[in-house]
Amino acid sequence: MTSRSDSTHTPAEPGLRADRVTREAGGRLIVDGVTLAPPPGATVGLLGPNGSGKSTLLRILAGVLAPASGVVTLDGRPLRDVGRRTVARRVAVVDQDATTQVELSVEEVVRLGRIPHRRAWSPATPQDDEAVREALTRTGLADRSGQSWHTLSGGERQRVQIARALAQTPRELLLDEPTNHLDIQHQLDLLSLVADLPLTSVIALHDLNLAAMFCDHVLVLREGVAYAAGTPGEVITEELIAKVYGVRAVVTTADDGPQPRPSIRFLRA
């Protein structure tokens, strides 16, 4: 993964990548020349205070927003040249809050993930059925498939949304603050599930400790600029927290895994 100041992006590289993308809104830069090149299969955390550009960068990566300058590529092709259907088959998005007024079962919500793979009004294929079954099983929802969406808790709904995304059979998964409004247990369960998926995942997060626990790499945004990028152990420091978030913290590091994992304790003002 690279930051604005350390770009190793080449057009031939596979996967979903952003190269020096910029986006303006209301006369100010929301994303300012950011490069993001997630390693295949990695879990990448987007960090930064509110308004730092995390959600906007995710929308640019998803093709929902077009960059004012720079380019997003998918397997070396500019995203603007790739059909929306092709993008939807490759890239799945899980938003902060998903809701519906329609009475749907868990399985029916998950089946929405197969829309990019089907022609309009065509019946479900055996491949569709298998993708839905696998997504429900992988997310631990097989025994809840017939339950109404509206009876689920917030954590369960987020899990269903991940199952819907997995039913798309994507290679890249983009998640915008997926742990918002969840209790600690559901936060840990959800991010553990995402980190174990055989996909390239980019997750916007507020919680630095969760990012340190579950992300292979992090990109820290500050006022739209890529302030720092690297492994959590390299990036999440007391100095960075003070400069980016404006708070004091004590950071300790555990070396008992494949890479150092920092733990953050915030200090009262």
Tab-separated table of N, CA and C in Angstrom, residues 61-164:
chain	number	residue	atom	x	y	z
A	61	LEU	N	-13.435	4.864	-4.801
A	61	LEU	CA	-12.981	3.509	-5.117
A	61	LEU	C	-14.115	2.660	-5.693
A	62	ALA	N	-15.326	2.868	-5.190
A	62	ALA	CA	-16.474	2.086	-5.644
A	62	ALA	C	-17.010	2.566	-6.987
A	63	GLY	N	-16.553	3.729	-7.449
A	63	GLY	CA	-17.067	4.276	-8.697
A	63	GLY	C	-18.346	5.064	-8.530
A	64	VAL	N	-18.783	5.263	-7.299
A	64	VAL	CA	-19.985	6.055	-7.043
A	64	VAL	C	-19.711	7.532	-7.290
A	65	LEU	N	-18.518	7.994	-6.929
A	65	LEU	CA	-18.071	9.348	-7.194
A	65	LEU	C	-16.890	9.300	-8.161
A	66	ALA	N	-16.844	10.244	-9.072
A	66	ALA	CA	-15.713	10.334	-9.995
A	66	ALA	C	-14.680	11.302	-9.419
A	67	PRO	N	-13.405	10.965	-9.488
A	67	PRO	CA	-12.386	11.904	-9.001
A	67	PRO	C	-12.274	13.103	-9.933
A	68	ALA	N	-11.979	14.274	-9.357
A	68	ALA	CA	-11.746	15.456	-10.174
A	68	ALA	C	-10.433	15.330	-10.931
A	69	SER	N	-9.476	14.645	-10.330
A	69	SER	CA	-8.212	14.338	-10.996
A	69	SER	C	-7.694	13.035	-10.422
A	70	GLY	N	-6.697	12.466	-11.081
A	70	GLY	CA	-6.236	11.145	-10.696
A	70	GLY	C	-7.122	10.082	-11.320
A	71	VAL	N	-6.834	8.825	-10.993
A	71	VAL	CA	-7.564	7.733	-11.637
A	71	VAL	C	-7.703	6.557	-10.684
A	72	VAL	N	-8.843	5.883	-10.766
A	72	VAL	CA	-9.054	4.598	-10.100
A	72	VAL	C	-9.008	3.534	-11.182
A	73	THR	N	-8.246	2.472	-10.927
A	73	THR	CA	-8.139	1.399	-11.908
A	73	THR	C	-8.578	0.076	-11.305
A	74	LEU	N	-9.075	-0.790	-12.167
A	74	LEU	CA	-9.423	-2.154	-11.806
A	74	LEU	C	-8.663	-3.058	-12.760
A	75	ASP	N	-7.705	-3.794	-12.216
A	75	ASP	CA	-6.816	-4.632	-13.029
A	75	ASP	C	-6.163	-3.825	-14.141
A	76	GLY	N	-5.736	-2.605	-13.819
A	76	GLY	CA	-5.010	-1.777	-14.762
A	76	GLY	C	-5.863	-0.946	-15.684
A	77	ARG	N	-7.190	-1.162	-15.716
A	77	ARG	CA	-8.086	-0.385	-16.583
A	77	ARG	C	-8.737	0.729	-15.768
A	78	PRO	N	-8.799	1.937	-16.295
A	78	PRO	CA	-9.516	3.005	-15.589
A	78	PRO	C	-10.949	2.575	-15.292
A	79	LEU	N	-11.385	2.820	-14.063
A	79	LEU	CA	-12.712	2.369	-13.651
A	79	LEU	C	-13.804	2.960	-14.533
A	80	ARG	N	-13.584	4.168	-15.029
A	80	ARG	CA	-14.593	4.805	-15.883
A	80	ARG	C	-14.789	4.052	-17.194
A	81	ASP	N	-13.797	3.237	-17.584
A	81	ASP	CA	-13.893	2.467	-18.830
A	81	ASP	C	-14.432	1.062	-18.608
A	82	VAL	N	-14.649	0.706	-17.343
A	82	VAL	CA	-15.162	-0.627	-17.013
A	82	VAL	C	-16.671	-0.512	-16.802
A	83	GLY	N	-17.450	-1.393	-17.387
A	83	GLY	CA	-18.899	-1.333	-17.248
A	83	GLY	C	-19.333	-1.471	-15.796
A	84	ARG	N	-20.438	-0.793	-15.457
A	84	ARG	CA	-20.932	-0.815	-14.086
A	84	ARG	C	-21.246	-2.244	-13.639
A	85	ARG	N	-21.731	-3.053	-14.549
A	85	ARG	CA	-22.057	-4.432	-14.204
A	85	ARG	C	-20.793	-5.208	-13.849
A	86	THR	N	-19.733	-4.982	-14.602
A	86	THR	CA	-18.462	-5.650	-14.322
A	86	THR	C	-17.909	-5.203	-12.977
A	87	VAL	N	-17.988	-3.906	-12.711
A	87	VAL	CA	-17.515	-3.395	-11.422
A	87	VAL	C	-18.314	-4.014	-10.279
A	88	ALA	N	-19.644	-4.102	-10.450
A	88	ALA	CA	-20.501	-4.647	-9.397
A	88	ALA	C	-20.220	-6.124	-9.145
A	89	ARG	N	-19.755	-6.831	-10.149
A	89	ARG	CA	-19.401	-8.232	-9.943
A	89	ARG	C	-18.089	-8.382	-9.190
A	90	ARG	N	-17.228	-7.391	-9.303
A	90	ARG	CA	-15.907	-7.477	-8.691
A	90	ARG	C	-15.810	-6.789	-7.337
A	91	VAL	N	-16.537	-5.675	-7.188
A	91	VAL	CA	-16.383	-4.826	-6.006
A	91	VAL	C	-17.709	-4.755	-5.260
A	92	ALA	N	-17.712	-5.169	-3.998
A	92	ALA	CA	-18.913	-5.116	-3.163
A	92	ALA	C	-18.745	-4.033	-2.109
A	93	VAL	N	-19.850	-3.370	-1.786
A	93	VAL	CA	-19.833	-2.250	-0.843
A	93	VAL	C	-20.799	-2.523	0.295
A	94	VAL	N	-20.352	-2.282	1.518
A	94	VAL	CA	-21.209	-2.361	2.701
A	94	VAL	C	-21.209	-0.985	3.355
A	95	ASP	N	-22.364	-0.314	3.352
A	95	ASP	CA	-22.476	1.033	3.903
A	95	ASP	C	-22.648	0.995	5.421
A	96	GLN	N	-22.590	2.190	6.021
A	96	GLN	CA	-22.730	2.296	7.475
A	96	GLN	C	-24.071	1.761	7.945
A	97	ASP	N	-25.139	2.249	7.343
A	97	ASP	CA	-26.492	1.900	7.764
A	97	ASP	C	-27.283	1.450	6.544
A	98	ALA	N	-27.774	0.233	6.602
A	98	ALA	CA	-28.618	-0.277	5.516
A	98	ALA	C	-29.994	-0.569	6.093
A	99	THR	N	-31.024	-0.133	5.378
A	99	THR	CA	-32.373	-0.386	5.852
A	99	THR	C	-33.298	-0.550	4.656
A	100	THR	N	-34.452	-1.073	4.895
A	100	THR	CA	-35.461	-1.235	3.849
A	100	THR	C	-36.839	-1.203	4.494
A	101	GLN	N	-37.779	-0.633	3.781
A	101	GLN	CA	-39.168	-0.622	4.247
A	101	GLN	C	-39.924	-1.846	3.757
A	102	VAL	N	-39.316	-2.588	2.845
A	102	VAL	CA	-39.946	-3.774	2.282
A	102	VAL	C	-39.739	-4.954	3.225
A	103	GLU	N	-40.734	-5.781	3.361
A	103	GLU	CA	-40.633	-6.960	4.223
A	103	GLU	C	-39.848	-8.040	3.479
A	104	LEU	N	-38.607	-8.237	3.888
A	104	LEU	CA	-37.730	-9.217	3.254
A	104	LEU	C	-37.169	-10.169	4.297
A	105	SER	N	-36.908	-11.383	3.867
A	105	SER	CA	-36.229	-12.338	4.737
A	105	SER	C	-34.721	-12.159	4.594
A	106	VAL	N	-33.974	-12.762	5.492
A	106	VAL	CA	-32.519	-12.715	5.420
A	106	VAL	C	-32.040	-13.230	4.065
A	107	GLU	N	-32.577	-14.360	3.640
A	107	GLU	CA	-32.142	-14.922	2.363
A	107	GLU	C	-32.466	-13.999	1.200
A	108	GLU	N	-33.603	-13.342	1.239
A	108	GLU	CA	-33.976	-12.442	0.150
A	108	GLU	C	-33.030	-11.248	0.065
A	109	VAL	N	-32.599	-10.738	1.216
A	109	VAL	CA	-31.621	-9.649	1.212
A	109	VAL	C	-30.308	-10.135	0.607
A	110	VAL	N	-29.865	-11.317	1.014
A	110	VAL	CA	-28.603	-11.852	0.511
A	110	VAL	C	-28.685	-12.089	-0.996
A	111	ARG	N	-29.831	-12.504	-1.470
A	111	ARG	CA	-29.999	-12.753	-2.911
A	111	ARG	C	-29.859	-11.483	-3.744
A	112	LEU	N	-30.037	-10.328	-3.129
A	112	LEU	CA	-29.839	-9.078	-3.862
A	112	LEU	C	-28.408	-8.975	-4.384
A	113	GLY	N	-27.479	-9.653	-3.718
A	113	GLY	CA	-26.091	-9.635	-4.165
A	113	GLY	C	-25.874	-10.315	-5.506
A	114	ARG	N	-26.849	-11.098	-5.951
A	114	ARG	CA	-26.700	-11.802	-7.237
A	114	ARG	C	-27.196	-10.986	-8.429
A	115	ILE	N	-27.777	-9.815	-8.177
A	115	ILE	CA	-28.328	-9.004	-9.260
A	115	ILE	C	-27.293	-8.711	-10.358
A	116	PRO	N	-26.048	-8.353	-10.027
A	116	PRO	CA	-25.092	-8.064	-11.107
A	116	PRO	C	-24.780	-9.265	-11.999
A	117	HIS	N	-25.096	-10.467	-11.530
A	117	HIS	CA	-24.765	-11.670	-12.294
A	117	HIS	C	-25.941	-12.189	-13.127
A	118	ARG	N	-27.078	-11.496	-13.059
A	118	ARG	CA	-28.277	-12.004	-13.729
A	118	ARG	C	-28.846	-10.962	-14.689
A	119	ARG	N	-29.483	-11.436	-15.729
A	119	ARG	CA	-30.216	-10.551	-16.616
A	119	ARG	C	-31.563	-10.203	-15.974
A	120	ALA	N	-32.104	-9.076	-16.401
A	120	ALA	CA	-33.382	-8.621	-15.840
A	120	ALA	C	-34.455	-9.684	-16.023
A	121	TRP	N	-35.175	-9.965	-14.942
A	121	TRP	CA	-36.307	-10.883	-14.902
A	121	TRP	C	-35.919	-12.351	-15.125
A	122	SER	N	-34.632	-12.643	-15.177
A	122	SER	CA	-34.243	-14.039	-15.372
A	122	SER	C	-34.327	-14.782	-14.047
A	123	PRO	N	-34.668	-16.068	-14.068
A	123	PRO	CA	-34.765	-16.829	-12.817
A	123	PRO	C	-33.392	-17.119	-12.232
A	124	ALA	N	-33.386	-17.450	-10.960
A	124	ALA	CA	-32.125	-17.791	-10.289
A	124	ALA	C	-31.543	-19.058	-10.902
A	125	THR	N	-30.221	-19.075	-11.011
A	125	THR	CA	-29.519	-20.237	-11.545
A	125	THR	C	-28.961	-21.069	-10.390
A	126	PRO	N	-28.529	-22.290	-10.656
A	126	PRO	CA	-27.855	-23.072	-9.602
A	126	PRO	C	-26.634	-22.353	-9.041
A	127	GLN	N	-25.940	-21.585	-9.887
A	127	GLN	CA	-24.792	-20.825	-9.404
A	127	GLN	C	-25.225	-19.745	-8.415
A	128	ASP	N	-26.374	-19.102	-8.707
A	128	ASP	CA	-26.903	-18.112	-7.772
A	128	ASP	C	-27.234	-18.758	-6.431
A	129	ASP	N	-27.916	-19.888	-6.470
A	129	ASP	CA	-28.311	-20.577	-5.244
A	129	ASP	C	-27.096	-20.978	-4.423
A	130	GLU	N	-26.059	-21.460	-5.101
A	130	GLU	CA	-24.856	-21.887	-4.394
A	130	GLU	C	-24.138	-20.701	-3.773
A	131	ALA	N	-24.073	-19.580	-4.486
A	131	ALA	CA	-23.413	-18.389	-3.947
A	131	ALA	C	-24.134	-17.884	-2.709
A	132	VAL	N	-25.471	-17.911	-2.727
A	132	VAL	CA	-26.256	-17.461	-1.578
A	132	VAL	C	-26.055	-18.412	-0.398
A	133	ARG	N	-26.100	-19.717	-0.654
A	133	ARG	CA	-25.890	-20.693	0.431
A	133	ARG	C	-24.508	-20.516	1.065
A	134	GLU	N	-23.495	-20.339	0.230
A	134	GLU	CA	-22.140	-20.198	0.759
A	134	GLU	C	-21.999	-18.922	1.573
A	135	ALA	N	-22.612	-17.830	1.095
A	135	ALA	CA	-22.540	-16.567	1.824
A	135	ALA	C	-23.231	-16.672	3.176
A	136	LEU	N	-24.385	-17.314	3.217
A	136	LEU	CA	-25.105	-17.497	4.480
A	136	LEU	C	-24.300	-18.366	5.440
A	137	THR	N	-23.684	-19.414	4.917
A	137	THR	CA	-22.894	-20.306	5.765
A	137	THR	C	-21.662	-19.598	6.303
A	138	ARG	N	-20.957	-18.878	5.428
A	138	ARG	CA	-19.721	-18.215	5.836
A	138	ARG	C	-19.963	-17.175	6.919
A	139	THR	N	-21.123	-16.541	6.884
A	139	THR	CA	-21.439	-15.498	7.866
A	139	THR	C	-22.241	-16.029	9.049
A	140	GLY	N	-22.432	-17.337	9.122
A	140	GLY	CA	-23.136	-17.933	10.248
A	140	GLY	C	-24.619	-17.648	10.272
A	141	LEU	N	-25.212	-17.474	9.100
A	141	LEU	CA	-26.636	-17.106	9.026
A	141	LEU	C	-27.503	-18.180	8.384
A	142	ALA	N	-26.946	-19.355	8.140
A	142	ALA	CA	-27.703	-20.392	7.441
A	142	ALA	C	-28.997	-20.741	8.162
A	143	ASP	N	-28.970	-20.733	9.498
A	143	ASP	CA	-30.170	-21.090	10.254
A	143	ASP	C	-31.115	-19.905	10.455
A	144	ARG	N	-30.750	-18.741	9.905
A	144	ARG	CA	-31.600	-17.548	10.025
A	144	ARG	C	-32.147	-17.105	8.679
A	145	SER	N	-31.974	-17.929	7.651
A	145	SER	CA	-32.289	-17.491	6.286
A	145	SER	C	-33.744	-17.079	6.117
A	146	GLY	N	-34.660	-17.716	6.828
A	146	GLY	CA	-36.073	-17.391	6.675
A	146	GLY	C	-36.551	-16.300	7.601
A	147	GLN	N	-35.692	-15.791	8.483
A	147	GLN	CA	-36.107	-14.786	9.458
A	147	GLN	C	-36.279	-13.426	8.792
A	148	SER	N	-37.208	-12.641	9.289
A	148	SER	CA	-37.455	-11.309	8.747
A	148	SER	C	-36.289	-10.375	9.058
A	149	TRP	N	-35.891	-9.591	8.060
A	149	TRP	CA	-34.836	-8.587	8.237
A	149	TRP	C	-35.172	-7.641	9.385
A	150	HIS	N	-36.441	-7.277	9.521
A	150	HIS	CA	-36.830	-6.257	10.496
A	150	HIS	C	-36.764	-6.764	11.938
A	151	THR	N	-36.599	-8.061	12.141
A	151	THR	CA	-36.505	-8.586	13.504
A	151	THR	C	-35.056	-8.705	13.975
A	152	LEU	N	-34.100	-8.339	13.139
A	152	LEU	CA	-32.689	-8.530	13.465
A	152	LEU	C	-32.135	-7.355	14.265
A	153	SER	N	-31.110	-7.634	15.035
A	153	SER	CA	-30.384	-6.581	15.740
A	153	SER	C	-29.454	-5.860	14.764
A	154	GLY	N	-28.865	-4.753	15.217
A	154	GLY	CA	-27.950	-4.006	14.361
A	154	GLY	C	-26.768	-4.838	13.907
A	155	GLY	N	-26.194	-5.609	14.829
A	155	GLY	CA	-25.067	-6.461	14.463
A	155	GLY	C	-25.447	-7.538	13.474
A	156	GLU	N	-26.636	-8.096	13.649
A	156	GLU	CA	-27.105	-9.132	12.728
A	156	GLU	C	-27.374	-8.551	11.348
A	157	ARG	N	-27.906	-7.341	11.303
A	157	ARG	CA	-28.156	-6.712	9.999
A	157	ARG	C	-26.843	-6.450	9.256
A	158	GLN	N	-25.839	-6.016	9.987
A	158	GLN	CA	-24.546	-5.800	9.338
A	158	GLN	C	-23.979	-7.114	8.805
A	159	ARG	N	-24.165	-8.178	9.551
A	159	ARG	CA	-23.700	-9.489	9.094
A	159	ARG	C	-24.448	-9.907	7.818
A	160	VAL	N	-25.742	-9.617	7.765
A	160	VAL	CA	-26.515	-9.935	6.564
A	160	VAL	C	-25.992	-9.112	5.377
A	161	GLN	N	-25.658	-7.860	5.626
A	161	GLN	CA	-25.135	-7.030	4.537
A	161	GLN	C	-23.796	-7.564	4.021
A	162	ILE	N	-22.986	-8.097	4.914
A	162	ILE	CA	-21.742	-8.709	4.463
A	162	ILE	C	-22.046	-9.975	3.665
A	163	ALA	N	-23.036	-10.737	4.105
A	163	ALA	CA	-23.438	-11.926	3.344
A	163	ALA	C	-23.946	-11.525	1.964
A	164	ARG	N	-24.726	-10.451	1.897
A	164	ARG	CA	-25.197	-9.954	0.596
A	164	ARG	C	-24.020	-9.581	-0.301
